Amino acid sequence: MTGVLPSVGDGYCYYILMDDCTYGSKYFQAGNMCFCSERSYLRNFPDDRPPACFLKVVMLDDSSTVTINVEILEPVREETAVFLLAVSSHNERLNYFLERLSLEAALKATLGQKVMVEVDRQQFPGVIRYIGSIHKNTSSVLSPFFFGVELQGEGESRGRSDGSYHGTEYFKCKRNCGVFLPFNRVQFTPVPDNDYAKQKAKPDAEEVVPVKVGDAVSFYVDEALTKGIAMAVYREGSQWFVKVCPEEEGTTDIFREIPMDSVVKESLLSQSLFLPYEPDMGLGHPKQSKREISESGEDCESGNSSLEVNSMVQITLDKGNQVSGIIRWLGYLPQIKHKMAGVELDEDKGVTAGEWLGKYYFHCAPKRGLFVKLQSCQPDVRFQSSHNSDLNLMDYRDQEVLPQVLVNFPPLRNEAAVRVLRGRMKGIQGHCNSCYMDAALFSLFSCTSVLDSMLFKPFPLCDRNVQNILRDEIVNPLRKTGFVMARSVMHLREQLTEKGQCSSFTTAEKDPEEFLNLIMQQILGIEPLLKLQSGGQEEQDCYCYQIFMDKQEDLVVPDVQQLVEHSFLSSDLKLVEIPSCFIIQMPRFGKEYKMFSKIIPSLELDITDLLLDSPRECCVCGDVATLECSECFKDKMFAATGLKQFCSSCSKQVHSHYRRKAHKPTRLHVPEEFHSRSPRGSQQVPREKMELFAVLCIETSHYVSFVKYGPENEHWMFFDSMADRHGDENGFNIPVVTLCPEVAKYLDLPVAALALEQPRDMDGVAKRLFCDAYMYMYQSKKMALYK
């Protein structure tokens, strides 16, 4: 941050964040804006002592008060801040603040000025009729400024108002001829009407020019062949010139202006592309060219207006070779008129790590970054359906004129879950053996918030990227639109490969627990979900619990409650505390062999008797238990579920039987408040129960998931990230989410009847839930509040 006092309006100083930052559990992207009082500023930056390193500010988006390092704050004048605040995207806001040209044009704009505006992704002529706030009675210290524009010509009737907004009239025009827009959707230098057709035809005439901006070229200097890149192409009279930045000039600002006839194009890339130098050339900023190529950039921005940051694209290089990647940055580069895209490629076929002329616009691995004209980017056909526009979910932008605050979306429940998630091209799109991750992520985040701490808990900077991808590219799109592109999951897999030091996360088949252990423990470092103790030994921490048990002849069709109890008893385990999330892996031997042909999902898991040092209830009389007997657990005379613990008197009576005289009950710890003697059964032991929210299933190495989206037994949905496919090798997978209320029918069946059900005869996808269960996920909503 510069050391001068920023301009102050109404006693406030305004700033824009130049880098991402966290404060407690909150995360703020670069481009967020904030303010502090002039008094606070002067108190932190007095003249008689060194300035403070941190400044307490109020964020303009959510009014939260945070303390931020002054190094990432850049002062903004109030007259500039009001226009920036109208841009809803933080990334775009920062780009326009850095680019300055559009912002300066907005500051100079006047009523009556002719402009071109963007409406429904098309450009229309119009006239500025109003400049100012359209927010009335707001409590915010600063209101964003919008441009009220009257559409003209072919833009008539394409607007949304008659000059009024929310009942307040700001200007007058015909119905549906008025729009209110932020400055970034207004072009302040429109082409005069009488020259419009000529100017539109001009790019066609310029196509004959053999060298274009961005071409790699060669030329001779003192009989030595020199290579460089064309930074500008212009004409003086009838002579064409190329402004070239030679490789040999190193970090200087020297550019050579060479006649077109003396330059040979290297044809390393197609003419439509514009690539920077390798980052190690260290180019400085170009000097101002005599004349820039003009109008060809206009068409390029209208051609692919649906593309935005995080869109998956394909780019054609020289000789028709295609590369694929994801847009990480959009904006304008110094001295380049065209709108550019910074693309992170899938392969090492780039030329940069996100740097251009010494400045980083995004970050990626070396040789993975590429800067190209936005015009050169085409949507990746592998991840969208061309024959159905409803499947094109690349663009999540709202078309409202009001600025949209970036918010985090809650999990979907009941009708909202059905409305958003059900259908084809819904859920998480599978790609290249990703089903284990797709099913796990859908289960954990679509309809529950039990592990949302993974999305918001502050972590070291080196791991923040993984958290950002998980939250902003996967969970929020899933909860907002019901769809996550395969490229977003691949981006996460690439990060896991790097962080987990495992080269196969992007390609190989994995198990869900391997993914969950890696991201929870090694990368995000969240607190272990389970704390266990075995036989009085030291506590053991884990994130997923694997059931281990011998084959039980009397368990033909067990439920999850029985399996957990058998496993805990055989391993002499206890839960040290109530978990917020209990992830249980079913007993299996590899992916082929299942110990049980069917397992009944326990909709509730009673863990009361699995807790260490927790009050227990006598299984005979209901009084407080003081003794537990593992041998009685196996006795068929008792109930099929529940560990067997007794009060003193019941234990004597039970073990007086000749078959149980050899049993050796163990004494239980009874909490102090339960020690006092009271009438039998008067001290009710609280039951601790967890509810089932998702089940992962596997068949022939393919994972799918069932998610419970509502309170009723019928409220289940089935998700398959690779349910269908469009095209062949170059096609893409179609994820599908369907409702499966038929599950309730089998949940209500008696165990004997369910055992007789033939899997092939079971309705719908119920067979998958009962016969292919791999992992059950339970939650304690009470404990989730504290985790």
mmCIF file of N, CA, C and O in Angstrom, residues 335-414:
data_model
loop_
_atom_site.group_PDB
_atom_site.id
_atom_site.type_symbol
_atom_site.label_atom_id
_atom_site.label_comp_id
_atom_site.label_asym_id
_atom_site.label_seq_id
_atom_site.Cartn_x
_atom_site.Cartn_y
_atom_site.Cartn_z
ATOM 1 N N GLN A 335 -0.684 -2.977 -23.724
ATOM 2 C CA GLN A 335 -0.447 -2.752 -25.149
ATOM 3 C C GLN A 335 -1.207 -3.709 -26.058
ATOM 4 O O GLN A 335 -0.992 -3.710 -27.266
ATOM 5 N N ILE A 336 -2.073 -4.541 -25.506
ATOM 6 C CA ILE A 336 -2.844 -5.466 -26.328
ATOM 7 C C ILE A 336 -4.301 -5.051 -26.252
ATOM 8 O O ILE A 336 -4.903 -5.027 -25.180
ATOM 9 N N LYS A 337 -4.884 -4.743 -27.405
ATOM 10 C CA LYS A 337 -6.242 -4.218 -27.422
ATOM 11 C C LYS A 337 -7.280 -5.315 -27.213
ATOM 12 O O LYS A 337 -8.345 -5.091 -26.667
ATOM 13 N N HIS A 338 -6.956 -6.536 -27.685
ATOM 14 C CA HIS A 338 -7.920 -7.622 -27.612
ATOM 15 C C HIS A 338 -8.098 -8.106 -26.176
ATOM 16 O O HIS A 338 -7.171 -8.056 -25.369
ATOM 17 N N LYS A 339 -9.281 -8.592 -25.889
ATOM 18 C CA LYS A 339 -9.497 -9.227 -24.605
ATOM 19 C C LYS A 339 -8.782 -10.574 -24.620
ATOM 20 O O LYS A 339 -8.927 -11.359 -25.548
ATOM 21 N N MET A 340 -7.998 -10.833 -23.579
ATOM 22 C CA MET A 340 -7.153 -12.017 -23.536
ATOM 23 C C MET A 340 -7.647 -13.007 -22.473
ATOM 24 O O MET A 340 -8.343 -12.637 -21.529
ATOM 25 N N ALA A 341 -7.258 -14.248 -22.673
ATOM 26 C CA ALA A 341 -7.563 -15.300 -21.706
ATOM 27 C C ALA A 341 -6.260 -15.931 -21.245
ATOM 28 O O ALA A 341 -5.405 -16.280 -22.063
ATOM 29 N N GLY A 342 -6.097 -16.054 -19.938
ATOM 30 C CA GLY A 342 -4.982 -16.806 -19.378
ATOM 31 C C GLY A 342 -5.463 -18.219 -19.115
ATOM 32 O O GLY A 342 -6.380 -18.425 -18.320
ATOM 33 N N VAL A 343 -4.884 -19.191 -19.814
ATOM 34 C CA VAL A 343 -5.381 -20.566 -19.779
ATOM 35 C C VAL A 343 -4.356 -21.482 -19.135
ATOM 36 O O VAL A 343 -3.168 -21.435 -19.466
ATOM 37 N N GLU A 344 -4.811 -22.306 -18.203
ATOM 38 C CA GLU A 344 -3.984 -23.367 -17.635
ATOM 39 C C GLU A 344 -4.258 -24.639 -18.431
ATOM 40 O O GLU A 344 -5.382 -25.138 -18.451
ATOM 41 N N LEU A 345 -3.235 -25.154 -19.109
ATOM 42 C CA LEU A 345 -3.392 -26.295 -19.991
ATOM 43 C C LEU A 345 -3.340 -27.611 -19.229
ATOM 44 O O LEU A 345 -2.759 -27.704 -18.140
ATOM 45 N N ASP A 346 -3.915 -28.651 -19.842
ATOM 46 C CA ASP A 346 -3.871 -29.990 -19.252
ATOM 47 C C ASP A 346 -2.493 -30.622 -19.384
ATOM 48 O O ASP A 346 -2.148 -31.532 -18.634
ATOM 49 N N GLU A 347 -1.705 -30.161 -20.368
ATOM 50 C CA GLU A 347 -0.403 -30.750 -20.649
ATOM 51 C C GLU A 347 0.666 -29.668 -20.621
ATOM 52 O O GLU A 347 0.374 -28.472 -20.659
ATOM 53 N N ASP A 348 1.933 -30.104 -20.618
ATOM 54 C CA ASP A 348 3.052 -29.156 -20.613
ATOM 55 C C ASP A 348 3.324 -28.637 -22.022
ATOM 56 O O ASP A 348 4.394 -28.826 -22.588
ATOM 57 N N LYS A 349 2.358 -27.949 -22.579
ATOM 58 C CA LYS A 349 2.501 -27.388 -23.915
ATOM 59 C C LYS A 349 2.378 -25.871 -23.906
ATOM 60 O O LYS A 349 2.210 -25.245 -24.940
ATOM 61 N N GLY A 350 2.454 -25.291 -22.706
ATOM 62 C CA GLY A 350 2.376 -23.847 -22.584
ATOM 63 C C GLY A 350 3.752 -23.206 -22.623
ATOM 64 O O GLY A 350 4.766 -23.854 -22.919
ATOM 65 N N VAL A 351 3.783 -21.919 -22.301
ATOM 66 C CA VAL A 351 5.043 -21.188 -22.334
ATOM 67 C C VAL A 351 5.289 -20.370 -21.075
ATOM 68 O O VAL A 351 6.265 -19.628 -20.995
ATOM 69 N N THR A 352 4.422 -20.481 -20.081
ATOM 70 C CA THR A 352 4.544 -19.636 -18.907
ATOM 71 C C THR A 352 3.922 -20.319 -17.698
ATOM 72 O O THR A 352 3.302 -21.369 -17.821
ATOM 73 N N ALA A 353 4.108 -19.711 -16.529
ATOM 74 C CA ALA A 353 3.461 -20.184 -15.304
ATOM 75 C C ALA A 353 2.396 -19.197 -14.853
ATOM 76 O O ALA A 353 2.050 -19.137 -13.683
ATOM 77 N N GLY A 354 1.867 -18.415 -15.802
ATOM 78 C CA GLY A 354 0.862 -17.408 -15.487
ATOM 79 C C GLY A 354 1.401 -16.001 -15.515
ATOM 80 O O GLY A 354 0.704 -15.051 -15.161
ATOM 81 N N GLU A 355 2.672 -15.849 -15.970
ATOM 82 C CA GLU A 355 3.336 -14.550 -15.958
ATOM 83 C C GLU A 355 3.314 -13.930 -17.352
ATOM 84 O O GLU A 355 3.457 -14.605 -18.371
ATOM 85 N N TRP A 356 3.155 -12.620 -17.388
ATOM 86 C CA TRP A 356 3.220 -11.880 -18.653
ATOM 87 C C TRP A 356 3.933 -10.554 -18.398
ATOM 88 O O TRP A 356 3.523 -9.761 -17.574
ATOM 89 N N LEU A 357 5.054 -10.375 -19.071
ATOM 90 C CA LEU A 357 5.856 -9.146 -18.931
ATOM 91 C C LEU A 357 6.186 -8.858 -17.466
ATOM 92 O O LEU A 357 6.040 -7.737 -16.975
ATOM 93 N N GLY A 358 6.610 -9.893 -16.758
ATOM 94 C CA GLY A 358 7.086 -9.716 -15.391
ATOM 95 C C GLY A 358 6.020 -9.685 -14.327
ATOM 96 O O GLY A 358 6.326 -9.568 -13.144
ATOM 97 N N LYS A 359 4.740 -9.823 -14.706
ATOM 98 C CA LYS A 359 3.663 -9.769 -13.722
ATOM 99 C C LYS A 359 2.824 -11.039 -13.823
ATOM 100 O O LYS A 359 2.510 -11.502 -14.915
ATOM 101 N N TYR A 360 2.458 -11.605 -12.661
ATOM 102 C CA TYR A 360 1.635 -12.806 -12.642
ATOM 103 C C TYR A 360 0.149 -12.427 -12.648
ATOM 104 O O TYR A 360 -0.321 -11.683 -11.796
ATOM 105 N N TYR A 361 -0.576 -12.963 -13.632
ATOM 106 C CA TYR A 361 -2.014 -12.753 -13.717
ATOM 107 C C TYR A 361 -2.778 -13.964 -13.177
ATOM 108 O O TYR A 361 -3.945 -13.861 -12.827
ATOM 109 N N PHE A 362 -2.144 -15.121 -13.155
ATOM 110 C CA PHE A 362 -2.666 -16.304 -12.496
ATOM 111 C C PHE A 362 -1.467 -17.204 -12.218
ATOM 112 O O PHE A 362 -0.338 -16.897 -12.629
ATOM 113 N N HIS A 363 -1.678 -18.285 -11.497
ATOM 114 C CA HIS A 363 -0.579 -19.172 -11.140
ATOM 115 C C HIS A 363 -0.898 -20.598 -11.594
ATOM 116 O O HIS A 363 -2.007 -21.099 -11.408
ATOM 117 N N CYS A 364 0.095 -21.233 -12.177
ATOM 118 C CA CYS A 364 -0.029 -22.640 -12.563
ATOM 119 C C CYS A 364 1.382 -23.215 -12.644
ATOM 120 O O CYS A 364 2.373 -22.507 -12.433
ATOM 121 N N ALA A 365 1.485 -24.500 -12.957
ATOM 122 C CA ALA A 365 2.795 -25.124 -13.081
ATOM 123 C C ALA A 365 3.533 -24.562 -14.298
ATOM 124 O O ALA A 365 2.909 -24.138 -15.273
ATOM 125 N N PRO A 366 4.867 -24.535 -14.273
ATOM 126 C CA PRO A 366 5.633 -24.078 -15.436
ATOM 127 C C PRO A 366 5.250 -24.866 -16.683
ATOM 128 O O PRO A 366 4.943 -26.059 -16.620
ATOM 129 N N LYS A 367 5.238 -24.166 -17.817
ATOM 130 C CA LYS A 367 4.916 -24.758 -19.126
ATOM 131 C C LYS A 367 3.442 -25.175 -19.226
ATOM 132 O O LYS A 367 3.071 -25.866 -20.169
ATOM 133 N N ARG A 368 2.612 -24.758 -18.263
ATOM 134 C CA ARG A 368 1.190 -25.092 -18.343
ATOM 135 C C ARG A 368 0.343 -23.866 -18.692
ATOM 136 O O ARG A 368 -0.852 -23.997 -18.944
ATOM 137 N N GLY A 369 0.940 -22.670 -18.649
ATOM 138 C CA GLY A 369 0.181 -21.448 -18.870
ATOM 139 C C GLY A 369 0.303 -20.933 -20.290
ATOM 140 O O GLY A 369 1.331 -21.084 -20.961
ATOM 141 N N LEU A 370 -0.773 -20.301 -20.771
ATOM 142 C CA LEU A 370 -0.813 -19.774 -22.125
ATOM 143 C C LEU A 370 -1.717 -18.550 -22.129
ATOM 144 O O LEU A 370 -2.797 -18.574 -21.534
ATOM 145 N N PHE A 371 -1.282 -17.460 -22.757
ATOM 146 C CA PHE A 371 -2.137 -16.302 -22.952
ATOM 147 C C PHE A 371 -2.561 -16.278 -24.418
ATOM 148 O O PHE A 371 -1.710 -16.296 -25.315
ATOM 149 N N VAL A 372 -3.861 -16.255 -24.661
ATOM 150 C CA VAL A 372 -4.377 -16.247 -26.027
ATOM 151 C C VAL A 372 -5.525 -15.256 -26.114
ATOM 152 O O VAL A 372 -6.112 -14.860 -25.105
ATOM 153 N N LYS A 373 -5.841 -14.863 -27.346
ATOM 154 C CA LYS A 373 -7.042 -14.067 -27.538
ATOM 155 C C LYS A 373 -8.243 -14.894 -27.114
ATOM 156 O O LYS A 373 -8.307 -16.095 -27.367
ATOM 157 N N LEU A 374 -9.189 -14.241 -26.462
ATOM 158 C CA LEU A 374 -10.410 -14.936 -26.069
ATOM 159 C C LEU A 374 -11.093 -15.536 -27.293
ATOM 160 O O LEU A 374 -11.721 -16.596 -27.216
ATOM 161 N N GLN A 375 -10.945 -14.876 -28.435
ATOM 162 C CA GLN A 375 -11.523 -15.348 -29.685
ATOM 163 C C GLN A 375 -10.999 -16.739 -30.056
ATOM 164 O O GLN A 375 -11.682 -17.520 -30.717
ATOM 165 N N SER A 376 -9.778 -17.056 -29.633
ATOM 166 C CA SER A 376 -9.156 -18.325 -30.001
ATOM 167 C C SER A 376 -9.629 -19.486 -29.133
ATOM 168 O O SER A 376 -9.294 -20.636 -29.413
ATOM 169 N N CYS A 377 -10.371 -19.196 -28.078
ATOM 170 C CA CYS A 377 -10.840 -20.237 -27.172
ATOM 171 C C CYS A 377 -12.229 -20.716 -27.593
ATOM 172 O O CYS A 377 -13.126 -19.895 -27.833
ATOM 173 N N GLN A 378 -12.377 -22.009 -27.657
ATOM 174 C CA GLN A 378 -13.676 -22.607 -27.942
ATOM 175 C C GLN A 378 -14.074 -23.510 -26.777
ATOM 176 O O GLN A 378 -13.219 -24.172 -26.197
ATOM 177 N N PRO A 379 -15.371 -23.562 -26.427
ATOM 178 C CA PRO A 379 -15.788 -24.461 -25.344
ATOM 179 C C PRO A 379 -15.352 -25.892 -25.631
ATOM 180 O O PRO A 379 -15.429 -26.362 -26.764
ATOM 181 N N ASP A 380 -14.872 -26.567 -24.614
ATOM 182 C CA ASP A 380 -14.410 -27.942 -24.753
ATOM 183 C C ASP A 380 -15.616 -28.844 -25.013
ATOM 184 O O ASP A 380 -16.471 -29.024 -24.144
ATOM 185 N N VAL A 381 -15.686 -29.407 -26.210
ATOM 186 C CA VAL A 381 -16.857 -30.186 -26.608
ATOM 187 C C VAL A 381 -16.999 -31.466 -25.802
ATOM 188 O O VAL A 381 -18.052 -32.084 -25.785
ATOM 189 N N ARG A 382 -15.937 -31.881 -25.129
ATOM 190 C CA ARG A 382 -16.027 -33.113 -24.354
ATOM 191 C C ARG A 382 -16.892 -32.947 -23.110
ATOM 192 O O ARG A 382 -17.342 -33.921 -22.524
ATOM 193 N N PHE A 383 -17.115 -31.710 -22.691
ATOM 194 C CA PHE A 383 -17.807 -31.482 -21.424
ATOM 195 C C PHE A 383 -19.091 -30.678 -21.573
ATOM 196 O O PHE A 383 -19.533 -30.037 -20.649
ATOM 197 N N GLN A 384 -19.659 -30.683 -22.764
ATOM 198 C CA GLN A 384 -20.956 -30.049 -22.920
ATOM 199 C C GLN A 384 -21.670 -30.694 -24.081
ATOM 200 O O GLN A 384 -21.065 -31.326 -24.932
ATOM 201 N N SER A 385 -22.964 -30.563 -24.099
ATOM 202 C CA SER A 385 -23.767 -31.166 -25.157
ATOM 203 C C SER A 385 -24.185 -30.088 -26.127
ATOM 204 O O SER A 385 -24.838 -29.118 -25.751
ATOM 205 N N SER A 386 -23.815 -30.239 -27.397
ATOM 206 C CA SER A 386 -24.135 -29.230 -28.399
ATOM 207 C C SER A 386 -25.592 -29.268 -28.824
ATOM 208 O O SER A 386 -26.128 -28.293 -29.312
ATOM 209 N N HIS A 387 -26.277 -30.422 -28.665
ATOM 210 C CA HIS A 387 -27.644 -30.530 -29.159
ATOM 211 C C HIS A 387 -28.680 -30.136 -28.124
ATOM 212 O O HIS A 387 -29.867 -30.154 -28.397
ATOM 213 N N ASN A 388 -28.267 -29.800 -26.932
ATOM 214 C CA ASN A 388 -29.236 -29.436 -25.900
ATOM 215 C C ASN A 388 -28.694 -28.279 -25.096
ATOM 216 O O ASN A 388 -27.806 -28.435 -24.290
ATOM 217 N N SER A 389 -29.253 -27.107 -25.325
ATOM 218 C CA SER A 389 -28.723 -25.915 -24.655
ATOM 219 C C SER A 389 -28.922 -25.972 -23.158
ATOM 220 O O SER A 389 -28.219 -25.319 -22.409
ATOM 221 N N ASP A 390 -29.898 -26.781 -22.701
ATOM 222 C CA ASP A 390 -30.119 -26.904 -21.264
ATOM 223 C C ASP A 390 -28.943 -27.559 -20.574
ATOM 224 O O ASP A 390 -28.758 -27.408 -19.376
ATOM 225 N N LEU A 391 -28.120 -28.292 -21.321
ATOM 226 C CA LEU A 391 -26.986 -28.972 -20.708
ATOM 227 C C LEU A 391 -25.761 -28.098 -20.656
ATOM 228 O O LEU A 391 -24.750 -28.481 -20.109
ATOM 229 N N ASN A 392 -25.837 -26.927 -21.298
ATOM 230 C CA ASN A 392 -24.665 -26.054 -21.301
ATOM 231 C C ASN A 392 -24.650 -25.268 -20.005
ATOM 232 O O ASN A 392 -25.248 -24.208 -19.897
ATOM 233 N N LEU A 393 -23.975 -25.804 -19.024
ATOM 234 C CA LEU A 393 -23.961 -25.197 -17.687
ATOM 235 C C LEU A 393 -22.641 -24.535 -17.397
ATOM 236 O O LEU A 393 -22.221 -24.430 -16.269
ATOM 237 N N MET A 394 -21.974 -24.075 -18.468
ATOM 238 C CA MET A 394 -20.664 -23.479 -18.268
ATOM 239 C C MET A 394 -20.779 -22.116 -17.598
ATOM 240 O O MET A 394 -19.862 -21.633 -16.974
ATOM 241 N N ASP A 395 -21.938 -21.432 -17.777
ATOM 242 C CA ASP A 395 -22.052 -20.052 -17.338
ATOM 243 C C ASP A 395 -23.006 -19.962 -16.169
ATOM 244 O O ASP A 395 -24.188 -20.220 -16.298
ATOM 245 N N TYR A 396 -22.477 -19.604 -14.985
ATOM 246 C CA TYR A 396 -23.318 -19.515 -13.797
ATOM 247 C C TYR A 396 -23.698 -18.077 -13.474
ATOM 248 O O TYR A 396 -24.213 -17.790 -12.428
ATOM 249 N N ARG A 397 -23.414 -17.159 -14.368
ATOM 250 C CA ARG A 397 -23.639 -15.752 -14.039
ATOM 251 C C ARG A 397 -25.121 -15.417 -14.068
ATOM 252 O O ARG A 397 -25.860 -15.831 -14.951
ATOM 253 N N ASP A 398 -25.568 -14.637 -13.107
ATOM 254 C CA ASP A 398 -26.928 -14.157 -13.114
ATOM 255 C C ASP A 398 -27.017 -12.969 -14.062
ATOM 256 O O ASP A 398 -26.061 -12.229 -14.246
ATOM 257 N N GLN A 399 -28.181 -12.748 -14.617
ATOM 258 C CA GLN A 399 -28.360 -11.654 -15.553
ATOM 259 C C GLN A 399 -28.974 -10.426 -14.878
ATOM 260 O O GLN A 399 -29.402 -9.511 -15.547
ATOM 261 N N GLU A 400 -29.073 -10.458 -13.554
ATOM 262 C CA GLU A 400 -29.632 -9.312 -12.850
ATOM 263 C C GLU A 400 -28.705 -8.119 -12.959
ATOM 264 O O GLU A 400 -27.496 -8.249 -13.082
ATOM 265 N N VAL A 401 -29.284 -6.931 -12.875
ATOM 266 C CA VAL A 401 -28.456 -5.735 -12.960
ATOM 267 C C VAL A 401 -27.806 -5.420 -11.626
ATOM 268 O O VAL A 401 -26.823 -4.694 -11.571
ATOM 269 N N LEU A 402 -28.353 -5.943 -10.547
ATOM 270 C CA LEU A 402 -27.761 -5.658 -9.245
ATOM 271 C C LEU A 402 -26.474 -6.435 -9.079
ATOM 272 O O LEU A 402 -26.354 -7.564 -9.547
ATOM 273 N N PRO A 403 -25.484 -5.854 -8.378
ATOM 274 C CA PRO A 403 -24.245 -6.587 -8.142
ATOM 275 C C PRO A 403 -24.510 -7.788 -7.253
ATOM 276 O O PRO A 403 -25.277 -7.721 -6.299
ATOM 277 N N GLN A 404 -23.903 -8.911 -7.582
ATOM 278 C CA GLN A 404 -24.092 -10.135 -6.822
ATOM 279 C C GLN A 404 -22.916 -10.340 -5.867
ATOM 280 O O GLN A 404 -21.774 -10.387 -6.290
ATOM 281 N N VAL A 405 -23.216 -10.457 -4.579
ATOM 282 C CA VAL A 405 -22.179 -10.711 -3.598
ATOM 283 C C VAL A 405 -21.846 -12.207 -3.642
ATOM 284 O O VAL A 405 -22.736 -13.048 -3.678
ATOM 285 N N LEU A 406 -20.563 -12.527 -3.687
ATOM 286 C CA LEU A 406 -20.174 -13.935 -3.688
ATOM 287 C C LEU A 406 -20.575 -14.551 -2.354
ATOM 288 O O LEU A 406 -20.114 -14.121 -1.307
ATOM 289 N N VAL A 407 -21.449 -15.527 -2.396
ATOM 290 C CA VAL A 407 -21.914 -16.157 -1.170
ATOM 291 C C VAL A 407 -21.672 -17.653 -1.264
ATOM 292 O O VAL A 407 -21.469 -18.208 -2.335
ATOM 293 N N ASN A 408 -21.701 -18.289 -0.119
ATOM 294 C CA ASN A 408 -21.582 -19.738 -0.059
ATOM 295 C C ASN A 408 -22.978 -20.323 0.086
ATOM 296 O O ASN A 408 -23.793 -19.828 0.859
ATOM 297 N N PHE A 409 -23.244 -21.349 -0.678
ATOM 298 C CA PHE A 409 -24.586 -21.894 -0.745
ATOM 299 C C PHE A 409 -24.773 -23.019 0.263
ATOM 300 O O PHE A 409 -23.897 -23.859 0.427
ATOM 301 N N PRO A 410 -25.928 -23.035 0.946
ATOM 302 C CA PRO A 410 -26.188 -24.089 1.941
ATOM 303 C C PRO A 410 -26.508 -25.404 1.246
ATOM 304 O O PRO A 410 -26.828 -25.430 0.054
ATOM 305 N N PRO A 411 -26.449 -26.512 1.980
ATOM 306 C CA PRO A 411 -26.817 -27.801 1.385
ATOM 307 C C PRO A 411 -28.286 -27.818 0.985
ATOM 308 O O PRO A 411 -29.107 -27.067 1.518
ATOM 309 N N LEU A 412 -28.610 -28.673 0.044
ATOM 310 C CA LEU A 412 -29.965 -28.744 -0.499
ATOM 311 C C LEU A 412 -30.775 -29.785 0.256
ATOM 312 O O LEU A 412 -30.304 -30.903 0.485
ATOM 313 N N ARG A 413 -31.997 -29.433 0.614
ATOM 314 C CA ARG A 413 -32.860 -30.365 1.345
ATOM 315 C C ARG A 413 -34.256 -30.337 0.747
ATOM 316 O O ARG A 413 -34.711 -29.344 0.162
ATOM 317 N N ASN A 414 -34.961 -31.451 0.891
ATOM 318 C CA ASN A 414 -36.371 -31.573 0.537
ATOM 319 C C ASN A 414 -36.630 -31.160 -0.917
ATOM 320 O O ASN A 414 -35.928 -31.581 -1.820
#
